[in-house]
Short mmCIF file of C-alpha atoms in Angstrom, two decimals:
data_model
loop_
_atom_site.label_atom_id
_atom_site.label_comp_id
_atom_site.label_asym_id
_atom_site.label_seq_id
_atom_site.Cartn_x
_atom_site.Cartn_y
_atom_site.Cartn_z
CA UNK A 201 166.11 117.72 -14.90
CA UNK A 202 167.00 114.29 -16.08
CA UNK A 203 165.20 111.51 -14.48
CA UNK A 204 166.33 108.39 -16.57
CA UNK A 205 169.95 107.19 -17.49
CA UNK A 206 171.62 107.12 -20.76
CA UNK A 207 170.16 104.41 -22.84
CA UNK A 208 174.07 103.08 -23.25
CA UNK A 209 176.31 103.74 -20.68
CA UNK A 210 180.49 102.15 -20.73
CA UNK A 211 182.23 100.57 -18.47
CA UNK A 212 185.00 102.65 -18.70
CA UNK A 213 183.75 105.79 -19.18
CA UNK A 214 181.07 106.12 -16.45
CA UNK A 215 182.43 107.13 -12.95
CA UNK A 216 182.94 104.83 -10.18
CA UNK A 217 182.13 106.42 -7.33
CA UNK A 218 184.17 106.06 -3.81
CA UNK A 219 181.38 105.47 -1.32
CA UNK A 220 184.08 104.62 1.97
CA UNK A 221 184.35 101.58 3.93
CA UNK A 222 186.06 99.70 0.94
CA UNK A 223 183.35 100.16 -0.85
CA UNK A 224 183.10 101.80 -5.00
CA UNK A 225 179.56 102.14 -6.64
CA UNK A 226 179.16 101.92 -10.70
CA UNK A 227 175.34 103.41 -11.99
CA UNK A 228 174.38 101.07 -14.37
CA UNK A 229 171.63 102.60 -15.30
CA UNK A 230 168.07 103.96 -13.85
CA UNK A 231 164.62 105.52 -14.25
CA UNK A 232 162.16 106.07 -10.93
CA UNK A 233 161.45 102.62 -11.58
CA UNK A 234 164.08 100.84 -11.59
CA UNK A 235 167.93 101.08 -11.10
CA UNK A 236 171.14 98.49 -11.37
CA UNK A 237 174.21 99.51 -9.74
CA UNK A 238 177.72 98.02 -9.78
CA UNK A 239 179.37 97.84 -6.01
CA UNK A 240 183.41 96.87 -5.60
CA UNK A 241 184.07 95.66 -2.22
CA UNK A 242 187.48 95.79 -0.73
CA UNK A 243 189.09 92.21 1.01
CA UNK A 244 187.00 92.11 4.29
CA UNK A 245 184.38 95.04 3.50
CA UNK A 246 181.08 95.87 5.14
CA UNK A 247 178.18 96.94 3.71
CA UNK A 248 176.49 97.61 6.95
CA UNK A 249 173.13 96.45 7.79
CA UNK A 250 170.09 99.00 6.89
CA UNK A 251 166.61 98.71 5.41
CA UNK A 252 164.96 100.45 2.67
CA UNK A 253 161.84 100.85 1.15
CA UNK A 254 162.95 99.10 -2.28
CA UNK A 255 162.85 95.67 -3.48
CA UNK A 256 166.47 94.37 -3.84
CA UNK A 257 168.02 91.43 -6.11
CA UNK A 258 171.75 91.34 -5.46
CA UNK A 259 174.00 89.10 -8.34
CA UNK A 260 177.47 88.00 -6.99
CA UNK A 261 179.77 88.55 -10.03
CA UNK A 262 183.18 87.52 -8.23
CA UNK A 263 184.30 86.41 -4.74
CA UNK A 264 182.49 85.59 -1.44
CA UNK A 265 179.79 87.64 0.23
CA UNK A 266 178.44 86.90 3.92
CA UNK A 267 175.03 88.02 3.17
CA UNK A 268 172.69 88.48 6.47
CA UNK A 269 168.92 89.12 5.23
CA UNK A 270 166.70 89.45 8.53
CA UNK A 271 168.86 87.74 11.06
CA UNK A 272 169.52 85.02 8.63
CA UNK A 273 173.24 84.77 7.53
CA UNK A 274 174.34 82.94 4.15
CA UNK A 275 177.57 82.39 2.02
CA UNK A 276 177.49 83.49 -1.37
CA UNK A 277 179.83 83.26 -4.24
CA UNK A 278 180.19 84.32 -7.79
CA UNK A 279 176.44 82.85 -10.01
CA UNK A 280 174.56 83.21 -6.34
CA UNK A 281 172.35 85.88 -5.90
CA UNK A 282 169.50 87.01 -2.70
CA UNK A 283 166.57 88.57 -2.84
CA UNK A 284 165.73 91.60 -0.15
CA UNK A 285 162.26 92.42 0.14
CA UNK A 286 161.39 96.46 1.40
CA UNK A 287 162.24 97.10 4.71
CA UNK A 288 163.86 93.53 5.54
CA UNK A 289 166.92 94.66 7.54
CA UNK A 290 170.18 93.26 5.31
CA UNK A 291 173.67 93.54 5.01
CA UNK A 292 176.78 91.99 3.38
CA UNK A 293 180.75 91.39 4.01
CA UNK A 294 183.27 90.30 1.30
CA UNK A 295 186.15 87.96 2.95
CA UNK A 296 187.65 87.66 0.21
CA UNK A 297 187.19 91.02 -1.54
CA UNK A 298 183.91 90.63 -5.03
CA UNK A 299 181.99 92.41 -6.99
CA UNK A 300 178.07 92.84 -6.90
CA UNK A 301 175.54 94.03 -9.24
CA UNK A 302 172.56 95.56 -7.14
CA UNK A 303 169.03 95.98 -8.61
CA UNK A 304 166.52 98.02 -7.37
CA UNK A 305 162.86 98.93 -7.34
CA UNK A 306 161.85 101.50 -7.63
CA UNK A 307 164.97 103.41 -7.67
CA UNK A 308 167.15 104.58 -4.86
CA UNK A 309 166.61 108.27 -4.88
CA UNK A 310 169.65 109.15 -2.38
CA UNK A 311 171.90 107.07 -5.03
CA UNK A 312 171.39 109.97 -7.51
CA UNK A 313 170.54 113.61 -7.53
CA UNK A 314 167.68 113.75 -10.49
CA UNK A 315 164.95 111.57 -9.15
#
C-alpha cells in the first residue's frame, strides 16, 4: 500500500477529480504528513462550512473567495491566502468562479484511499 505521492506529479496527466457542488479537486501531492491539493470552483460555488482535525493554509491562485473562518467572513483574491487552525469551523464561496491550492497537515485521510 502506497502511503506517499509520486515525487513528480503533471498537471495534465494527474486526474481532476469531480467532487459536486461546482467543485473539482487536483492531488498535488501527499505523505501522512502533509498534503497540497488543487480545488476549481465553479462561478458562485460553496465549499460548505465543516471542521477538521488538520491545520489548513489556503493560497488564492485566481478570482474571489468569501472565506468565513469561525464566524469571521473575509474577501479574498488571487496572492491572498488564510490560515485554518484544527477544528475552527470554515468555509468558502467563489462569486466570481477561482482556483485554490489547499495545504494540509497532517494529511486528509478521506481525500485518498492509502493513508
Amino acid at each position: 500500500m502506497m502511503s506517499q505521492s509520486e515525487h513528480f506529479s503533471y498537471g495534465n496527466e494527474t486526474e481532476i477529480e469531480d467532487i459536486g457542488g461546482g467543485l473539482k479537486r487536483q492531488m498535488l501531492g501527499y505523505n501522512k504528513e502533509l498534503m497540497a491539493v488543487k480545488i476549481w470552483f465553479d462561478k458562485g460555488a460553496t465549499g460548505y462550512n465543516h471542521a477538521h482535525r488538520h491545520s489548513q493554509v489556503t493560497y488564492i491562485v485566481e478570482g474571489e473567495f468569501h472565506f468565513n473562518i469561525d464566524g469571521v467572513t473575509k474577501v479574498l483574491k488571487a496572492g491572498d491566502s488564510c490560515f485554518m487552525p484544527p477544528h475552527a469551523d470554515h468555509g468558502a464561496t467563489s462569486p466570481t468562479g477561482g482556483i485554490l491550492i489547499d495545504t494540509f497537515s497532517p494529511a486528509r485521510e478521506d481525500f485518498v484511499d492509502d493513508l
